[in-house]
PDB file of C-alpha atoms in Angstrom:
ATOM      1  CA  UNK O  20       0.000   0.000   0.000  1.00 69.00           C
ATOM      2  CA  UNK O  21       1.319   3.159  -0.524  1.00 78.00           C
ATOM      3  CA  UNK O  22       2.564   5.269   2.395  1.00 86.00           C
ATOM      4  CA  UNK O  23       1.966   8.818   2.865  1.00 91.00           C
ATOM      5  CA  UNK O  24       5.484  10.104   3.260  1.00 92.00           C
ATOM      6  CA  UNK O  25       7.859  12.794   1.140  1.00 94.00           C
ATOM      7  CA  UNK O  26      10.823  10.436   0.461  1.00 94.00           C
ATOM      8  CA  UNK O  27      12.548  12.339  -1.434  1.00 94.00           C
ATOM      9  CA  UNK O  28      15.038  13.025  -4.725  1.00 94.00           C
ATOM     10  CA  UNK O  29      18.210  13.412  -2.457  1.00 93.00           C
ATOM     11  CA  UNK O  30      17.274  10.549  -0.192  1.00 94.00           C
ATOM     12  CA  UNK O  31      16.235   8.104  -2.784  1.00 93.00           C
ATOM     13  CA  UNK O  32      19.693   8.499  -4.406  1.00 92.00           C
ATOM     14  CA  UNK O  33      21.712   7.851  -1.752  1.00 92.00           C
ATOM     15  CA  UNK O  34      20.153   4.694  -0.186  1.00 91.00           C
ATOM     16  CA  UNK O  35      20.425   3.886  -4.318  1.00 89.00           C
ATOM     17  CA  UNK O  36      24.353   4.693  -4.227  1.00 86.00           C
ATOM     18  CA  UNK O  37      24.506   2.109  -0.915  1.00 81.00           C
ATOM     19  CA  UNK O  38      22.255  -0.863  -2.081  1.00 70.00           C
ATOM     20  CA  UNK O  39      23.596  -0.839  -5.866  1.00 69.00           C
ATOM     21  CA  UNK O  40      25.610  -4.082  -4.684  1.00 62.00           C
ATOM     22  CA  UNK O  41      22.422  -5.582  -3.208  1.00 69.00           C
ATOM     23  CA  UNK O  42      19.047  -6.356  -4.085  1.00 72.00           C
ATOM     24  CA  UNK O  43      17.826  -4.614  -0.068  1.00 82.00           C
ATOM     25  CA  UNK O  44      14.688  -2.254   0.484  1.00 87.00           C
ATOM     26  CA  UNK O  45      15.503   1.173   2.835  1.00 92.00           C
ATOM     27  CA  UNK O  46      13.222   0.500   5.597  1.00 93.00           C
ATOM     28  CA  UNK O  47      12.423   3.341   8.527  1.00 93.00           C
ATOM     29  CA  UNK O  48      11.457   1.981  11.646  1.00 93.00           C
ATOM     30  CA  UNK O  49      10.511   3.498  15.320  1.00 89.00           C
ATOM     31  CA  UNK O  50      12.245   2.343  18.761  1.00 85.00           C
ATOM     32  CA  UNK O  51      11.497   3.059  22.190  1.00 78.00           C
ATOM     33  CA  UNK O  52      14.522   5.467  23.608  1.00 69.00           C
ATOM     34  CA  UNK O  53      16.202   8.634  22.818  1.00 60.00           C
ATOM     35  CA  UNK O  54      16.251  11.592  24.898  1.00 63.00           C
ATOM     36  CA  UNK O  55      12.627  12.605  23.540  1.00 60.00           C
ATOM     37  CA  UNK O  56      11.207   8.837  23.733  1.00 74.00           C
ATOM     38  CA  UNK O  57      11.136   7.291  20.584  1.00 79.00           C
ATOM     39  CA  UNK O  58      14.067   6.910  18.218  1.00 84.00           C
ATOM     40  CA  UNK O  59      14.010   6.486  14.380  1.00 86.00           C
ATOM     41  CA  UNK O  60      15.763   4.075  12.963  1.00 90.00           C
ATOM     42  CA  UNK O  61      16.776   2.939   9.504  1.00 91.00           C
ATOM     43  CA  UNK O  62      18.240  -0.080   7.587  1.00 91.00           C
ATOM     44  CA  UNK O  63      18.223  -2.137   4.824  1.00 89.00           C
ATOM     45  CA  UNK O  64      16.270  -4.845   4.319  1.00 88.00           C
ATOM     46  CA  UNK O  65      15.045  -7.143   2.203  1.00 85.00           C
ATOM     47  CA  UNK O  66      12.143  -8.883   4.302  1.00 87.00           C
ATOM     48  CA  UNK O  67       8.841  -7.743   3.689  1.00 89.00           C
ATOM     49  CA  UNK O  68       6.575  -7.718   6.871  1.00 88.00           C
ATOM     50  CA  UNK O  69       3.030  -8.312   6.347  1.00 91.00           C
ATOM     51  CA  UNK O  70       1.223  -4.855   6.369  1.00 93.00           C
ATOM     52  CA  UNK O  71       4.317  -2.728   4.899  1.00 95.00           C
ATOM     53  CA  UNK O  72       3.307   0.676   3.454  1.00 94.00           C
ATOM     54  CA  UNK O  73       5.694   1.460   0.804  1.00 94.00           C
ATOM     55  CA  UNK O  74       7.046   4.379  -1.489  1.00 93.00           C
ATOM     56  CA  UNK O  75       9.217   4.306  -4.366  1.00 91.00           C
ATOM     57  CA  UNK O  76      11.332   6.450  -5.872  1.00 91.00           C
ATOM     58  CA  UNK O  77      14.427   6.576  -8.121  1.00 89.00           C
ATOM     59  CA  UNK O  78      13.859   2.713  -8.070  1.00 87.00           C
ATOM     60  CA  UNK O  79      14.529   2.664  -4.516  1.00 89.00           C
ATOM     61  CA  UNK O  80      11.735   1.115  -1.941  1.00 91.00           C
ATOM     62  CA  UNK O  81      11.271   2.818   1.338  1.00 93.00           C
ATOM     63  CA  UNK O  82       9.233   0.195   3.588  1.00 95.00           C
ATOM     64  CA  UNK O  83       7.275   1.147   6.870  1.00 95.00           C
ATOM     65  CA  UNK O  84       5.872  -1.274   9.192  1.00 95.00           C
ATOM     66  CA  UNK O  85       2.826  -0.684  10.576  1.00 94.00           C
ATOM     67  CA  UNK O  86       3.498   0.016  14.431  1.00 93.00           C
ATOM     68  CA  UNK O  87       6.109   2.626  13.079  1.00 93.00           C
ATOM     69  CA  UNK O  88       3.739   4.172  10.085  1.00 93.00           C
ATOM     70  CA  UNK O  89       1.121   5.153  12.645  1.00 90.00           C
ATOM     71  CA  UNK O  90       4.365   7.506  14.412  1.00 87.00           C
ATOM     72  CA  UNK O  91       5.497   8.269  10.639  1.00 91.00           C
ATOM     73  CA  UNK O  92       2.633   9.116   8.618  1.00 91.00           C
ATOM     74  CA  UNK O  93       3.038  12.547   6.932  1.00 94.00           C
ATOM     75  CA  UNK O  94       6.924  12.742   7.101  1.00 92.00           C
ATOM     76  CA  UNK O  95       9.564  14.200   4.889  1.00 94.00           C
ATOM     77  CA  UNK O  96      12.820  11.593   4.247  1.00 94.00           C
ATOM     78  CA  UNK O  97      15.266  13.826   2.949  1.00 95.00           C
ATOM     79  CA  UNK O  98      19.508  13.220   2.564  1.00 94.00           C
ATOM     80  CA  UNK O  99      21.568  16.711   4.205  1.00 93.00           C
ATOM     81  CA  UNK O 100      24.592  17.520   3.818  1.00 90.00           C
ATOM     82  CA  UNK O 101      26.103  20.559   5.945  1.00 87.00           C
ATOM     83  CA  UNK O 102      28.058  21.340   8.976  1.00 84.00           C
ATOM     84  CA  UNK O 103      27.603  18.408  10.913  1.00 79.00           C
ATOM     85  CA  UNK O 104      28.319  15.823   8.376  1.00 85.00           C
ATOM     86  CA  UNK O 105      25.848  13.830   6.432  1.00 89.00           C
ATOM     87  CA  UNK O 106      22.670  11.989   7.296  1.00 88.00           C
ATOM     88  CA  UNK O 107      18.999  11.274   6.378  1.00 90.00           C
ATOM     89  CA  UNK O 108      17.090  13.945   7.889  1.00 88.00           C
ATOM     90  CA  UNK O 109      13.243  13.400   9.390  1.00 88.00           C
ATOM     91  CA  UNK O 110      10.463  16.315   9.569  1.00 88.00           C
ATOM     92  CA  UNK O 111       7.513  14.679  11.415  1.00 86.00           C
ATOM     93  CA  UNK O 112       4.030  16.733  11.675  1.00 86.00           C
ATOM     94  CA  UNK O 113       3.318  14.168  14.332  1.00 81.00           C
ATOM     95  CA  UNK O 114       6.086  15.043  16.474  1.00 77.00           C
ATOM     96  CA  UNK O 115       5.146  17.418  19.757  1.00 67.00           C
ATOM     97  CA  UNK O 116       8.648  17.695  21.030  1.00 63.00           C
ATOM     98  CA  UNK O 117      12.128  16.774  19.591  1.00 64.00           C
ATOM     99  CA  UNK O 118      15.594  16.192  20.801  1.00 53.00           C
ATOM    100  CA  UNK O 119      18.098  18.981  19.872  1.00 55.00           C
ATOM    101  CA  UNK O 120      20.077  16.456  16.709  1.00 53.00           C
ATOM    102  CA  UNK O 121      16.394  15.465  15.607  1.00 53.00           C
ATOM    103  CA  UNK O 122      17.149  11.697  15.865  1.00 58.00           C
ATOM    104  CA  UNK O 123      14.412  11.445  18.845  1.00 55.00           C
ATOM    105  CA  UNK O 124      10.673  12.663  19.321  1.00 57.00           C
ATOM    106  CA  UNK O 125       7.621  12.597  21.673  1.00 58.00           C
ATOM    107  CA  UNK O 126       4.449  12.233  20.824  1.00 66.00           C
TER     108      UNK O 126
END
């Protein structure tokens, strides 16, 4: 089904540049923790859990389960580069509160 999330140009490209050797999904994920509560986490995968919402773009597959979509629906994926390195950056609607890197939220 398809998810209701901005993954976009910038991230799609780079999870493409690190699965090119490997047939693997980019999945996003929520765990318990962080300074905020819950933590987002990302990997790649290439199981399918039954309920996945999905996106695709550039060719690339962004896969959601459905604990984490109900936390995720509405977000923007995107890929920054800057001052503090690189990493995939989250903007979540959802969110009430957030840590001061971004990497944790409340709800």
């Amino acid at each position: 089904m398809e998810a209701n999330i901005d993954f976009t140009n910038n991230a799609s490209l780079q999870v493409a540049s690190m699965a090119k050797a490997v047939e693997e999904n980019f999945r996003i994920y929520i765990m318990g923790g962080g300074c905020s509560g819950f933590s987002y986490g990302f990997k790649l995968d290439e199981k399918r859990i039954d309920g996945d919402m999905s996106v695709i773009r550039n060719g690339v597959e962004l896969l959601i389960d459905p604990m984490s979509y109900q936390y995720l629906e509405g977000i923007s994926i995107d890929y920054v580069q800057d001052l503090m390195g690189s990493r995939f950056q989250v903007s979540n609607p959802n969110a009430k509160t957030t840590c001061g890197c971004g990497s944790s939220f409340s709800i």
